[in-house]
Amino acid sequence: MIRINENYAKLNASYLFADIARRVGAYASAHPDKALIRLGIGDVTEPLPAACVEALHAAADEMSNRATFKGYGPEQGYAFLRELISRHDYADRGCRIEPDEIFISDGAKSDTGNIQEIFAADIRLAIPDPVYPVYVDTNVMAGRTGPAADGRFEGILYLESTASNGYVPGVPDAPADLVYLCFPNNPTGAVATKAQLAEWVAYAKRNRAVILFDSAYEAYIRDPAVAHSIYEVEGARDVAIEFRSFSKTAGFTGTRCAYTVVPKTLMAWDSAGRPQALHSLWNRRQTTKTNGVSYPVQRAAAATYTEAGMSQTRGLTDFYLGNARLIRAAMARLGLACVGGENAPYIWVNVGRDSWEFFDLLLEKAQVVCTPGAGFGRCGEGHVRISAFNSRENVETALGRIGAALR
Ligand code: PLP
């Protein structure tokens, strides 16, 4: 009798976004005349930058010609893209990351979800609360936790991010082996200073731990004091893996391209206490389980590093940050404290009441969809996430309606 992986049964039966979709669907079918505005799910709304579209067309032409056609590419990604990333995203910021330490993939979701496979089953996990749910759920699926009680899984050290620590958790007293960090944070929009990241790097060194640093929203950083990469911290090459994505940088959520940096100097230990390079393990994992990302998509990602591509992607992130400014100002007028939105496309609003109750209120009174904070972890209760990913017109209309509903 074939049996299932029962760790899946420990997961919350309904995924946050499925729950939201169910409530929104029920409301929409009961009120077909009301136009909803979605400031909930973190998907972009603006089209691809022109430089990327041109690169996609040119690559499609290459694929149509026998002389330039491409079959399987390197599993780790084409050298042209890895070299551009190494130069622009790292060398230009004073970080030494070699092209062959960069693994191109179809998304930071897959990579942040799959990376746990290269670590032992009984490692100690430290995961922020609130945070992008993929980190917890993939470790639950892999059997690294006990059951959930009261919204928390046994066996995870939760790094609480609250107003009292500015939504940036400090290093805990207890040791952990694998630490997930996400800055700019989803859902709070909080960013960490270089000094705060340095404390995490020191913690990882002390505990012989590994940090998984998800900076999918790096392109939204505007404050010059905020580090764009964990590798800006001295010694981070020896303790950290970094994840980035073209999804929110260049509108690639439907095009799919991201990358993961695994420095060759980063070690973890086997049961005999011998150091093993994680680069070799991840390379083995990737070459076994994926054939990489399509050539046209990698060409489109490479186009973000041209002069036109850089200015167009900057234009996109500036546009969403303009929405974020309007949202922050509207929340301030309503007397609701919020963080985020300055170096991130998310605004984390302290609504001072049950987050699902506030979600329902906005849905019913303003026909605006937000994301209830409780879906991101226990510390998310009392908050909602408002996303800046929408047209200016929709944001302005939604804010007008929220203002009227809460007055
Ligand atoms: N990491 C974080 C923190 C995210 O919020 C998201 C998407 O919302 C991702 C990763 C996934 O990115 P990708 O589209 O590259 O899979």
Tab-separated table of C-alpha atoms in Angstrom, residues 95-363:
chain	number	residue	atom	x	y	z
A	95	CYS	CA	31.448	42.232	-3.148
A	96	ARG	CA	33.524	39.422	-4.606
A	97	ILE	CA	31.126	36.869	-6.102
A	98	GLU	CA	32.432	34.847	-9.038
A	99	PRO	CA	30.127	34.044	-11.978
A	100	ASP	CA	30.352	30.327	-11.199
A	101	GLU	CA	29.070	30.973	-7.670
A	102	ILE	CA	25.779	32.165	-9.217
A	103	PHE	CA	23.060	29.661	-10.125
A	104	ILE	CA	20.305	30.901	-12.454
A	105	SER	CA	16.842	29.488	-11.781
A	106	ASP	CA	13.178	29.916	-12.606
A	107	GLY	CA	12.415	31.630	-9.326
A	108	ALA	CA	13.380	32.519	-5.803
A	109	LYS	CA	10.337	30.551	-4.693
A	110	SER	CA	11.795	27.301	-6.027
A	111	ASP	CA	15.263	28.063	-4.714
A	112	THR	CA	14.249	29.187	-1.219
A	113	GLY	CA	11.969	26.159	-1.098
A	114	ASN	CA	14.457	23.609	-2.461
A	115	ILE	CA	17.630	24.721	-0.687
A	116	GLN	CA	16.707	22.904	2.541
A	117	GLU	CA	17.282	19.573	0.733
A	118	ILE	CA	21.049	19.938	1.022
A	119	PHE	CA	20.959	20.095	4.833
A	120	ALA	CA	20.508	17.304	7.366
A	121	ALA	CA	17.047	16.346	8.567
A	122	ASP	CA	17.712	17.167	12.217
A	123	ILE	CA	19.137	20.689	11.979
A	124	ARG	CA	17.785	23.495	14.161
A	125	LEU	CA	15.847	26.137	12.233
A	126	ALA	CA	15.415	29.834	12.954
A	127	ILE	CA	12.723	31.543	10.852
A	128	PRO	CA	11.341	35.077	11.138
A	129	ASP	CA	7.734	35.699	12.132
A	130	PRO	CA	6.078	37.199	10.111
A	131	VAL	CA	7.667	36.144	6.827
A	132	TYR	CA	7.127	34.706	3.343
A	133	PRO	CA	5.480	31.340	4.177
A	134	VAL	CA	7.656	29.189	1.867
A	135	TYR	CA	10.518	28.824	4.385
A	136	VAL	CA	8.363	27.267	7.095
A	137	ASP	CA	6.183	25.163	4.809
A	138	THR	CA	9.045	23.533	2.896
A	139	ASN	CA	10.725	22.508	6.150
A	140	VAL	CA	7.429	21.119	7.424
A	141	MET	CA	7.087	19.078	4.214
A	142	ALA	CA	10.631	17.774	4.713
A	143	GLY	CA	9.760	16.563	8.210
A	144	ARG	CA	11.955	18.987	10.156
A	145	THR	CA	9.180	20.077	12.507
A	146	GLY	CA	6.637	18.583	14.839
A	147	PRO	CA	2.960	19.382	14.528
A	148	ALA	CA	1.592	22.918	14.709
A	149	ALA	CA	-0.042	24.219	17.833
A	150	ASP	CA	-1.539	27.657	18.022
A	151	GLY	CA	-0.121	28.622	14.617
A	152	ARG	CA	3.454	27.588	15.377
A	153	PHE	CA	5.390	24.459	14.505
A	154	GLU	CA	7.249	22.539	17.141
A	155	GLY	CA	10.979	22.596	16.462
A	156	ILE	CA	11.262	26.051	14.868
A	157	LEU	CA	12.905	28.942	16.653
A	158	TYR	CA	10.709	31.874	15.608
A	159	LEU	CA	12.467	35.215	15.205
A	160	GLU	CA	9.805	37.654	16.288
A	161	SER	CA	9.567	40.871	14.276
A	162	THR	CA	7.414	43.388	16.089
A	163	ALA	CA	7.081	47.133	16.572
A	164	SER	CA	9.368	46.822	19.625
A	165	ASN	CA	12.374	45.728	17.535
A	166	GLY	CA	11.460	47.821	14.498
A	167	TYR	CA	10.424	44.580	12.741
A	168	VAL	CA	14.067	43.489	12.533
A	169	PRO	CA	14.757	40.544	14.850
A	170	GLY	CA	18.013	40.554	16.772
A	171	VAL	CA	20.142	37.429	17.172
A	172	PRO	CA	18.645	34.989	19.698
A	173	ASP	CA	20.429	33.604	22.782
A	174	ALA	CA	19.719	30.063	21.591
A	175	PRO	CA	21.808	28.480	18.839
A	176	ALA	CA	20.391	27.559	15.433
A	177	ASP	CA	21.964	25.851	12.404
A	178	LEU	CA	19.966	27.304	9.527
A	179	VAL	CA	18.735	30.904	9.742
A	180	TYR	CA	16.334	32.412	7.202
A	181	LEU	CA	16.437	36.194	6.799
A	182	CYS	CA	14.391	38.253	4.333
A	183	PHE	CA	15.254	41.929	3.711
A	184	PRO	CA	13.575	44.021	2.435
A	185	ASN	CA	11.012	41.939	4.223
A	186	ASN	CA	7.864	40.415	2.893
A	187	PRO	CA	5.408	41.277	4.450
A	188	THR	CA	6.659	44.118	6.678
A	189	GLY	CA	8.800	46.013	4.166
A	190	ALA	CA	11.402	46.428	6.943
A	191	VAL	CA	15.086	46.629	6.003
A	192	ALA	CA	18.178	45.707	7.998
A	193	THR	CA	21.212	47.933	8.404
A	194	LYS	CA	24.660	46.617	7.643
A	195	ALA	CA	25.387	46.616	11.399
A	196	GLN	CA	22.321	44.431	12.056
A	197	LEU	CA	23.355	42.014	9.321
A	198	ALA	CA	26.884	41.951	10.742
A	199	GLU	CA	25.441	40.667	14.025
A	200	TRP	CA	23.775	37.822	12.148
A	201	VAL	CA	27.004	36.994	10.330
A	202	ALA	CA	28.849	36.905	13.674
A	203	TYR	CA	26.088	34.707	15.131
A	204	ALA	CA	26.410	32.293	12.190
A	205	LYS	CA	30.184	32.130	12.650
A	206	ARG	CA	29.848	31.487	16.393
A	207	ASN	CA	27.311	28.722	15.857
A	208	ARG	CA	28.760	27.309	12.625
A	209	ALA	CA	25.363	28.089	11.124
A	210	VAL	CA	24.287	29.049	7.607
A	211	ILE	CA	22.196	32.135	6.785
A	212	LEU	CA	19.735	31.987	3.890
A	213	PHE	CA	19.350	35.613	2.829
A	214	ASP	CA	16.337	36.309	0.609
A	215	SER	CA	16.618	39.712	-1.041
A	216	ALA	CA	13.932	39.330	-3.695
A	217	TYR	CA	13.039	43.018	-3.124
A	218	GLU	CA	16.591	44.397	-3.237
A	219	ALA	CA	15.774	46.662	-6.197
A	220	TYR	CA	13.460	48.726	-3.968
A	221	ILE	CA	16.195	49.852	-1.587
A	222	ARG	CA	16.671	53.620	-1.770
A	223	ASP	CA	18.268	54.379	1.614
A	224	PRO	CA	22.044	54.491	0.992
A	225	ALA	CA	22.681	53.150	4.521
A	226	VAL	CA	20.888	49.874	3.779
A	227	ALA	CA	22.958	46.941	2.496
A	228	HIS	CA	21.793	45.510	-0.837
A	229	SER	CA	23.547	42.213	-0.290
A	230	ILE	CA	24.564	40.274	2.790
A	231	TYR	CA	27.995	39.946	1.153
A	232	GLU	CA	28.569	43.623	1.896
A	233	VAL	CA	29.258	42.358	5.421
A	234	GLU	CA	32.831	41.185	5.933
A	235	GLY	CA	33.005	37.394	6.228
A	236	ALA	CA	29.472	36.728	4.923
A	237	ARG	CA	30.893	34.656	2.057
A	238	ASP	CA	31.724	31.997	4.613
A	239	VAL	CA	28.262	31.776	6.163
A	240	ALA	CA	25.560	32.920	3.742
A	241	ILE	CA	23.591	31.943	0.652
A	242	GLU	CA	21.752	34.785	-1.100
A	243	PHE	CA	18.594	34.626	-3.232
A	244	ARG	CA	17.537	37.263	-5.740
A	245	SER	CA	14.873	37.442	-8.389
A	246	PHE	CA	13.993	39.400	-11.522
A	247	SER	CA	10.304	39.067	-10.554
A	248	LYS	CA	9.890	42.291	-8.613
A	249	THR	CA	12.964	43.997	-10.097
A	250	ALA	CA	11.815	43.839	-13.707
A	251	GLY	CA	8.268	42.481	-13.737
A	252	PHE	CA	9.328	38.850	-14.348
A	253	THR	CA	6.664	37.196	-12.165
A	254	GLY	CA	5.184	35.571	-15.268
A	255	THR	CA	8.462	35.345	-17.212
A	256	ARG	CA	10.403	33.540	-14.424
A	257	CYS	CA	14.063	34.174	-13.747
A	258	ALA	CA	16.007	34.401	-10.508
A	259	TYR	CA	19.363	33.431	-9.080
A	260	THR	CA	21.011	31.995	-6.006
A	261	VAL	CA	24.549	32.695	-4.839
A	262	VAL	CA	26.413	29.871	-3.119
A	263	PRO	CA	29.994	30.988	-2.431
A	264	LYS	CA	32.625	28.311	-2.817
A	265	THR	CA	34.029	29.187	0.603
A	266	LEU	CA	30.743	28.300	2.349
A	267	MET	CA	30.967	25.045	4.302
A	268	ALA	CA	28.671	22.795	6.287
A	269	TRP	CA	29.770	19.682	8.134
A	270	ASP	CA	29.188	15.960	7.641
A	271	SER	CA	28.547	13.532	10.497
A	272	ALA	CA	32.278	12.848	10.787
A	273	GLY	CA	32.869	16.571	11.376
A	274	ARG	CA	34.509	17.141	7.992
A	275	PRO	CA	33.707	20.422	6.187
A	276	GLN	CA	31.853	20.059	2.877
A	277	ALA	CA	31.375	22.804	0.304
A	278	LEU	CA	27.689	23.653	-0.100
A	279	HIS	CA	28.470	24.885	-3.613
A	280	SER	CA	29.192	21.281	-4.666
A	281	LEU	CA	25.999	20.002	-3.076
A	282	TRP	CA	23.800	22.661	-4.659
A	283	ASN	CA	25.500	22.143	-8.013
A	284	ARG	CA	24.828	18.403	-7.708
A	285	ARG	CA	21.230	19.051	-6.753
A	286	GLN	CA	20.599	21.467	-9.595
A	287	THR	CA	22.311	19.403	-12.274
A	288	THR	CA	20.307	16.363	-11.188
A	289	LYS	CA	16.910	17.984	-10.882
A	290	THR	CA	16.708	20.816	-13.419
A	291	ASN	CA	17.723	21.719	-16.938
A	292	GLY	CA	17.693	25.380	-16.118
A	293	VAL	CA	15.905	28.385	-17.530
A	294	SER	CA	15.043	28.951	-21.184
A	295	TYR	CA	17.519	30.834	-23.360
A	296	PRO	CA	15.096	33.662	-24.336
A	297	VAL	CA	14.252	34.303	-20.682
A	298	GLN	CA	17.929	34.477	-19.710
A	299	ARG	CA	18.499	36.915	-22.578
A	300	ALA	CA	15.599	39.023	-21.293
A	301	ALA	CA	17.099	38.984	-17.785
A	302	ALA	CA	20.490	39.985	-19.226
A	303	ALA	CA	18.805	42.969	-20.916
A	304	THR	CA	18.019	44.446	-17.484
A	305	TYR	CA	21.776	45.205	-17.204
A	306	THR	CA	21.973	47.288	-20.383
A	307	GLU	CA	21.852	51.055	-19.967
A	308	ALA	CA	18.269	51.163	-21.253
A	309	GLY	CA	17.307	48.133	-19.159
A	310	MET	CA	18.708	49.669	-15.978
A	311	SER	CA	16.857	52.905	-16.469
A	312	GLN	CA	13.606	51.120	-17.376
A	313	THR	CA	13.733	48.775	-14.365
A	314	ARG	CA	14.544	51.718	-12.122
A	315	GLY	CA	11.500	53.453	-13.617
A	316	LEU	CA	9.334	50.447	-12.702
A	317	THR	CA	10.476	50.246	-9.087
A	318	ASP	CA	10.238	54.050	-8.753
A	319	PHE	CA	6.679	53.853	-10.005
A	320	TYR	CA	5.648	51.249	-7.406
A	321	LEU	CA	7.482	53.187	-4.678
A	322	GLY	CA	5.423	56.234	-5.736
A	323	ASN	CA	2.291	54.157	-5.057
A	324	ALA	CA	3.783	53.120	-1.716
A	325	ARG	CA	4.274	56.780	-0.742
A	326	LEU	CA	0.607	57.499	-1.443
A	327	ILE	CA	-0.458	54.488	0.629
A	328	ARG	CA	1.750	55.505	3.564
A	329	ALA	CA	0.391	59.054	3.488
A	330	ALA	CA	-3.205	57.806	3.406
A	331	MET	CA	-2.588	55.490	6.382
A	332	ALA	CA	-1.035	58.380	8.320
A	333	ARG	CA	-4.125	60.520	7.622
A	334	LEU	CA	-6.269	57.702	9.031
A	335	GLY	CA	-4.090	57.575	12.155
A	336	LEU	CA	-2.853	54.039	11.398
A	337	ALA	CA	0.816	53.401	12.195
A	338	CYS	CA	2.707	51.709	9.407
A	339	VAL	CA	6.210	50.655	8.367
A	340	GLY	CA	7.662	49.629	5.019
A	341	GLY	CA	6.978	51.201	1.654
A	342	GLU	CA	10.188	53.255	1.642
A	343	ASN	CA	12.637	50.558	0.568
A	344	ALA	CA	10.049	47.914	-0.286
A	345	PRO	CA	6.781	47.606	-2.212
A	346	TYR	CA	4.845	46.554	0.895
A	347	ILE	CA	3.287	48.662	3.624
A	348	TRP	CA	2.704	46.932	6.946
A	349	VAL	CA	-0.168	48.598	8.716
A	350	ASN	CA	-0.866	48.241	12.410
A	351	VAL	CA	-4.668	48.093	12.363
A	352	GLY	CA	-5.063	47.519	16.087
A	353	ARG	CA	-7.609	44.752	15.671
A	354	ASP	CA	-7.988	41.220	14.330
A	355	SER	CA	-6.363	41.155	10.894
A	356	TRP	CA	-9.063	39.008	9.211
A	357	GLU	CA	-11.743	41.284	10.691
A	358	PHE	CA	-10.006	44.301	9.109
A	359	PHE	CA	-9.622	42.375	5.837
A	360	ASP	CA	-13.401	41.715	5.793
A	361	LEU	CA	-14.133	45.334	6.627
A	362	LEU	CA	-12.051	46.632	3.700
A	363	LEU	CA	-13.561	44.041	1.379
